[in-house]
Amino acid sequence: MDPVTLTTDRLVLRAVGVDDTDAIFAAAQDPDIQRWTTIPSPYLLEHASGFTDQTVPEGWADGSAFAFGVFLPSGQLVGMLSITMRSLGVGEVGYWAAKEHRGNGYITEATVAASRWAFTDLSVDRVEWRAEVGNTGSRAVAERAGFTIEGTLRSAINNKGVRRDCWVGSLLPSDLGLPSTSPYLPAR
C-alpha cells in the first residue's frame, strides 16, 4: 500500500521519511518515551535513520504496519502513531507524544483519525491498545479516544528484555458510529 496522509482540524498525519529523522531522534531522547515504549534505549541517530529509511517504508509496502508522523500544519513534529496489523481484521495502535506537546489532545485526535481510517480503508474491525501497567498517560489517551479498557494481561509486553504486565483496550467501528465489515455478536 502506498502511504496516505490524514488530516484533522489541527493535525497532519503522514508517513515519515528521511527529512524527519532528526526531529524523531530529538523527540525520542525524552526519558519518558524511552521508558514507556519499546524503542531502543539509549536511542541513537542510527535507530531513527533505520526507522525512517527502512522500517516505515517496509511496513507500508507490505501492509504490516502503518506509521504516521503526527505534525502541526506548520510541520512541527508532535509525535508518532502506528497501527500494526496483529491478525485478520485486528490492528494495534501505538503512539508517543513529544514532551512539549503533551496535554493538548493531539495524540487523542490522531488516534481517532487513524482508527477511523483503519476501519474504513483497511477493513479492520478491532483496534487494540496496549500499554505497560503504570503508563497512565497512554491510558488517558486511549480512554479519551473512546477505547474500552478490557483488563490487565500478565507478562504480555516485552520491553527491553523484561516481561511486563499490560493494560489492554479496544475500539470497535461502532464506537465511532461506523459499520463493521463482519457481523459482531457481543456476549450477554
mmCIF file of C-alpha atoms in Angstrom:
data_model
loop_
_atom_site.group_PDB
_atom_site.id
_atom_site.type_symbol
_atom_site.label_atom_id
_atom_site.label_comp_id
_atom_site.label_asym_id
_atom_site.label_seq_id
_atom_site.Cartn_x
_atom_site.Cartn_y
_atom_site.Cartn_z
ATOM 1 C CA MET A 1 0.000 0.000 0.000
ATOM 2 C CA ASP A 2 1.186 3.489 -0.741
ATOM 3 C CA PRO A 3 1.351 5.783 2.297
ATOM 4 C CA VAL A 4 -1.625 8.040 2.880
ATOM 5 C CA THR A 5 -1.943 11.423 4.556
ATOM 6 C CA LEU A 6 -4.732 12.062 7.047
ATOM 7 C CA THR A 7 -5.797 15.467 8.290
ATOM 8 C CA THR A 8 -7.805 16.585 11.300
ATOM 9 C CA ASP A 9 -8.841 20.045 12.420
ATOM 10 C CA ARG A 10 -5.391 20.635 13.936
ATOM 11 C CA LEU A 11 -3.055 17.962 12.584
ATOM 12 C CA VAL A 12 -1.482 16.307 9.592
ATOM 13 C CA LEU A 13 -0.692 12.593 9.869
ATOM 14 C CA ARG A 14 1.720 11.322 7.227
ATOM 15 C CA ALA A 15 4.389 8.710 6.730
ATOM 16 C CA VAL A 16 7.747 9.935 7.963
ATOM 17 C CA GLY A 17 10.819 9.954 5.762
ATOM 18 C CA VAL A 18 14.492 10.800 5.763
ATOM 19 C CA ASP A 19 13.772 14.515 6.277
ATOM 20 C CA ASP A 20 12.071 13.685 9.603
ATOM 21 C CA THR A 21 14.945 11.660 11.078
ATOM 22 C CA ASP A 22 16.480 14.471 13.123
ATOM 23 C CA ALA A 23 13.135 15.537 14.633
ATOM 24 C CA ILE A 24 12.295 11.946 15.601
ATOM 25 C CA PHE A 25 15.745 11.437 17.066
ATOM 26 C CA ALA A 26 15.480 14.646 19.121
ATOM 27 C CA ALA A 27 11.995 13.855 20.465
ATOM 28 C CA ALA A 28 12.953 10.279 21.333
ATOM 29 C CA GLN A 29 15.703 11.489 23.671
ATOM 30 C CA ASP A 30 12.940 12.085 26.229
ATOM 31 C CA PRO A 31 13.455 9.584 29.074
ATOM 32 C CA ASP A 32 9.686 9.003 29.323
ATOM 33 C CA ILE A 33 9.451 7.906 25.683
ATOM 34 C CA GLN A 34 12.390 5.562 26.182
ATOM 35 C CA ARG A 35 10.911 4.226 29.429
ATOM 36 C CA TRP A 36 7.348 3.543 28.303
ATOM 37 C CA THR A 37 7.831 2.498 24.675
ATOM 38 C CA THR A 38 9.809 -0.338 23.171
ATOM 39 C CA ILE A 39 12.215 1.907 21.255
ATOM 40 C CA PRO A 40 15.890 1.234 21.978
ATOM 41 C CA SER A 41 17.468 2.976 24.943
ATOM 42 C CA PRO A 42 19.729 4.787 24.523
ATOM 43 C CA TYR A 43 18.092 5.916 21.282
ATOM 44 C CA LEU A 44 20.787 6.661 18.728
ATOM 45 C CA LEU A 45 20.647 8.560 15.450
ATOM 46 C CA GLU A 46 21.132 5.234 13.634
ATOM 47 C CA HIS A 47 17.902 3.978 15.244
ATOM 48 C CA ALA A 48 15.986 6.981 13.918
ATOM 49 C CA SER A 49 17.582 6.564 10.485
ATOM 50 C CA GLY A 50 16.681 2.880 10.332
ATOM 51 C CA PHE A 51 13.125 3.746 11.336
ATOM 52 C CA THR A 52 12.600 6.439 8.689
ATOM 53 C CA ASP A 53 14.678 4.796 5.925
ATOM 54 C CA GLN A 54 13.603 1.181 6.312
ATOM 55 C CA THR A 55 11.016 0.302 8.974
ATOM 56 C CA VAL A 56 8.341 2.814 7.958
ATOM 57 C CA PRO A 57 8.508 2.289 4.175
ATOM 58 C CA GLU A 58 8.644 -1.508 4.535
ATOM 59 C CA GLY A 59 5.601 -1.531 6.852
ATOM 60 C CA TRP A 60 3.557 0.478 4.361
ATOM 61 C CA ALA A 61 4.791 -1.585 1.393
ATOM 62 C CA ASP A 62 3.925 -4.977 2.872
ATOM 63 C CA GLY A 63 0.823 -3.822 4.787
ATOM 64 C CA SER A 64 2.135 -4.947 8.163
ATOM 65 C CA ALA A 65 2.420 -1.565 9.908
ATOM 66 C CA PHE A 66 1.204 1.910 9.088
ATOM 67 C CA ALA A 67 3.347 4.524 10.833
ATOM 68 C CA PHE A 68 2.321 8.166 10.826
ATOM 69 C CA GLY A 69 4.237 11.167 11.992
ATOM 70 C CA VAL A 70 1.808 13.491 13.755
ATOM 71 C CA PHE A 71 2.518 17.076 12.717
ATOM 72 C CA LEU A 72 1.116 20.528 13.267
ATOM 73 C CA PRO A 73 0.245 22.312 9.986
ATOM 74 C CA SER A 74 3.494 24.267 10.464
ATOM 75 C CA GLY A 75 5.408 20.998 10.016
ATOM 76 C CA GLN A 76 6.450 20.653 13.676
ATOM 77 C CA LEU A 77 6.557 17.032 14.887
ATOM 78 C CA VAL A 78 4.027 16.392 17.669
ATOM 79 C CA GLY A 79 4.532 12.638 17.963
ATOM 80 C CA MET A 80 4.350 9.272 16.275
ATOM 81 C CA LEU A 81 1.470 6.857 15.865
ATOM 82 C CA SER A 82 1.298 3.485 14.166
ATOM 83 C CA ILE A 83 -1.261 0.815 13.516
ATOM 84 C CA THR A 84 0.341 -2.615 13.342
ATOM 85 C CA MET A 85 -1.662 -5.488 11.918
ATOM 86 C CA ARG A 86 -1.873 -8.285 14.502
ATOM 87 C CA SER A 87 -4.308 -10.695 12.857
ATOM 88 C CA LEU A 88 -7.065 -10.683 10.262
ATOM 89 C CA GLY A 89 -9.169 -7.597 10.934
ATOM 90 C CA VAL A 90 -7.224 -6.576 14.059
ATOM 91 C CA GLY A 91 -4.753 -3.708 14.299
ATOM 92 C CA GLU A 92 -2.879 -2.457 17.337
ATOM 93 C CA VAL A 93 -2.306 1.245 17.874
ATOM 94 C CA GLY A 94 0.845 2.576 19.461
ATOM 95 C CA TYR A 95 1.890 6.169 19.973
ATOM 96 C CA TRP A 96 4.099 8.672 21.725
ATOM 97 C CA ALA A 97 3.984 12.436 22.068
ATOM 98 C CA ALA A 98 6.914 14.827 22.096
ATOM 99 C CA LYS A 99 7.265 16.203 25.610
ATOM 100 C CA GLU A 100 6.461 19.805 24.674
ATOM 101 C CA HIS A 101 3.195 18.746 23.002
ATOM 102 C CA ARG A 102 1.689 16.594 25.738
ATOM 103 C CA GLY A 103 -1.594 17.636 27.286
ATOM 104 C CA ASN A 104 -3.005 19.266 24.135
ATOM 105 C CA GLY A 105 -5.129 16.330 22.988
ATOM 106 C CA TYR A 106 -3.106 15.915 19.799
ATOM 107 C CA ILE A 107 -2.419 12.201 20.173
ATOM 108 C CA THR A 108 -6.041 11.516 21.127
ATOM 109 C CA GLU A 109 -7.143 13.342 17.975
ATOM 110 C CA ALA A 110 -4.602 11.432 15.884
ATOM 111 C CA THR A 111 -5.650 8.097 17.408
ATOM 112 C CA VAL A 112 -9.290 8.670 16.494
ATOM 113 C CA ALA A 113 -8.360 9.729 12.946
ATOM 114 C CA ALA A 114 -6.042 6.774 12.351
ATOM 115 C CA SER A 115 -8.542 4.315 13.859
ATOM 116 C CA ARG A 116 -11.333 5.704 11.664
ATOM 117 C CA TRP A 117 -9.041 5.256 8.648
ATOM 118 C CA ALA A 118 -8.210 1.673 9.683
ATOM 119 C CA PHE A 119 -11.905 0.844 9.998
ATOM 120 C CA THR A 120 -12.892 2.390 6.667
ATOM 121 C CA ASP A 121 -9.835 1.734 4.478
ATOM 122 C CA LEU A 122 -8.166 -1.369 5.942
ATOM 123 C CA SER A 123 -11.314 -3.350 6.814
ATOM 124 C CA VAL A 124 -10.192 -3.541 10.431
ATOM 125 C CA ASP A 125 -12.952 -4.491 12.888
ATOM 126 C CA ARG A 126 -10.969 -4.032 16.113
ATOM 127 C CA VAL A 127 -8.182 -1.651 17.068
ATOM 128 C CA GLU A 128 -6.378 -2.784 20.195
ATOM 129 C CA TRP A 129 -4.342 -0.633 22.519
ATOM 130 C CA ARG A 130 -1.804 -1.986 24.994
ATOM 131 C CA ALA A 131 0.422 -0.190 27.456
ATOM 132 C CA GLU A 132 2.530 -1.264 30.365
ATOM 133 C CA VAL A 133 0.667 -1.044 33.653
ATOM 134 C CA GLY A 134 1.550 2.333 35.136
ATOM 135 C CA ASN A 135 1.670 4.230 31.843
ATOM 136 C CA THR A 136 -1.200 6.464 32.865
ATOM 137 C CA GLY A 137 -0.567 8.986 30.077
ATOM 138 C CA SER A 138 -1.073 6.371 27.378
ATOM 139 C CA ARG A 139 -4.147 5.028 29.136
ATOM 140 C CA ALA A 140 -5.666 8.516 29.373
ATOM 141 C CA VAL A 141 -5.212 8.993 25.616
ATOM 142 C CA ALA A 142 -6.855 5.625 24.891
ATOM 143 C CA GLU A 143 -9.802 6.366 27.166
ATOM 144 C CA ARG A 144 -10.319 9.848 25.685
ATOM 145 C CA ALA A 145 -10.210 8.302 22.193
ATOM 146 C CA GLY A 146 -13.101 6.010 23.184
ATOM 147 C CA PHE A 147 -11.300 2.753 23.893
ATOM 148 C CA THR A 148 -12.894 0.334 26.329
ATOM 149 C CA ILE A 149 -10.314 -0.858 28.846
ATOM 150 C CA GLU A 150 -10.731 -4.618 28.960
ATOM 151 C CA GLY A 151 -8.285 -5.631 31.649
ATOM 152 C CA THR A 152 -4.714 -6.462 32.538
ATOM 153 C CA LEU A 153 -2.654 -9.088 30.757
ATOM 154 C CA ARG A 154 0.130 -10.684 32.752
ATOM 155 C CA SER A 155 3.601 -10.773 31.193
ATOM 156 C CA ALA A 156 2.205 -9.570 27.850
ATOM 157 C CA ILE A 157 4.766 -6.917 26.878
ATOM 158 C CA ASN A 158 8.485 -7.400 26.449
ATOM 159 C CA ASN A 159 10.151 -4.042 26.995
ATOM 160 C CA LYS A 160 13.914 -4.127 26.599
ATOM 161 C CA GLY A 161 14.184 -7.774 27.619
ATOM 162 C CA VAL A 162 11.853 -7.611 30.631
ATOM 163 C CA ARG A 163 8.381 -9.171 30.576
ATOM 164 C CA ARG A 164 5.804 -6.768 31.989
ATOM 165 C CA ASP A 165 2.088 -6.705 32.684
ATOM 166 C CA CYS A 166 -0.009 -4.508 30.429
ATOM 167 C CA TRP A 167 -3.404 -2.954 30.174
ATOM 168 C CA VAL A 168 -5.417 -3.799 27.074
ATOM 169 C CA GLY A 169 -8.316 -1.988 25.480
ATOM 170 C CA SER A 170 -10.213 -1.946 22.240
ATOM 171 C CA LEU A 171 -12.040 0.357 19.900
ATOM 172 C CA LEU A 172 -14.667 -1.048 17.552
ATOM 173 C CA PRO A 173 -16.123 0.611 14.444
ATOM 174 C CA SER A 174 -19.450 1.002 16.257
ATOM 175 C CA ASP A 175 -17.685 3.113 18.913
ATOM 176 C CA LEU A 176 -17.148 5.702 16.158
ATOM 177 C CA GLY A 177 -20.570 5.216 14.572
ATOM 178 C CA LEU A 178 -19.172 3.101 11.717
ATOM 179 C CA PRO A 179 -20.319 -0.295 10.408
ATOM 180 C CA SER A 180 -18.209 -3.427 10.872
ATOM 181 C CA THR A 181 -17.031 -5.448 7.900
ATOM 182 C CA SER A 182 -18.349 -8.624 9.526
ATOM 183 C CA PRO A 183 -21.204 -9.301 11.956
ATOM 184 C CA TYR A 184 -20.474 -8.914 15.649
ATOM 185 C CA LEU A 185 -22.455 -10.761 18.308
ATOM 186 C CA PRO A 186 -21.446 -9.484 21.757
ATOM 187 C CA ALA A 187 -21.716 -11.818 24.752
ATOM 188 C CA ARG A 188 -24.561 -11.039 27.112
#
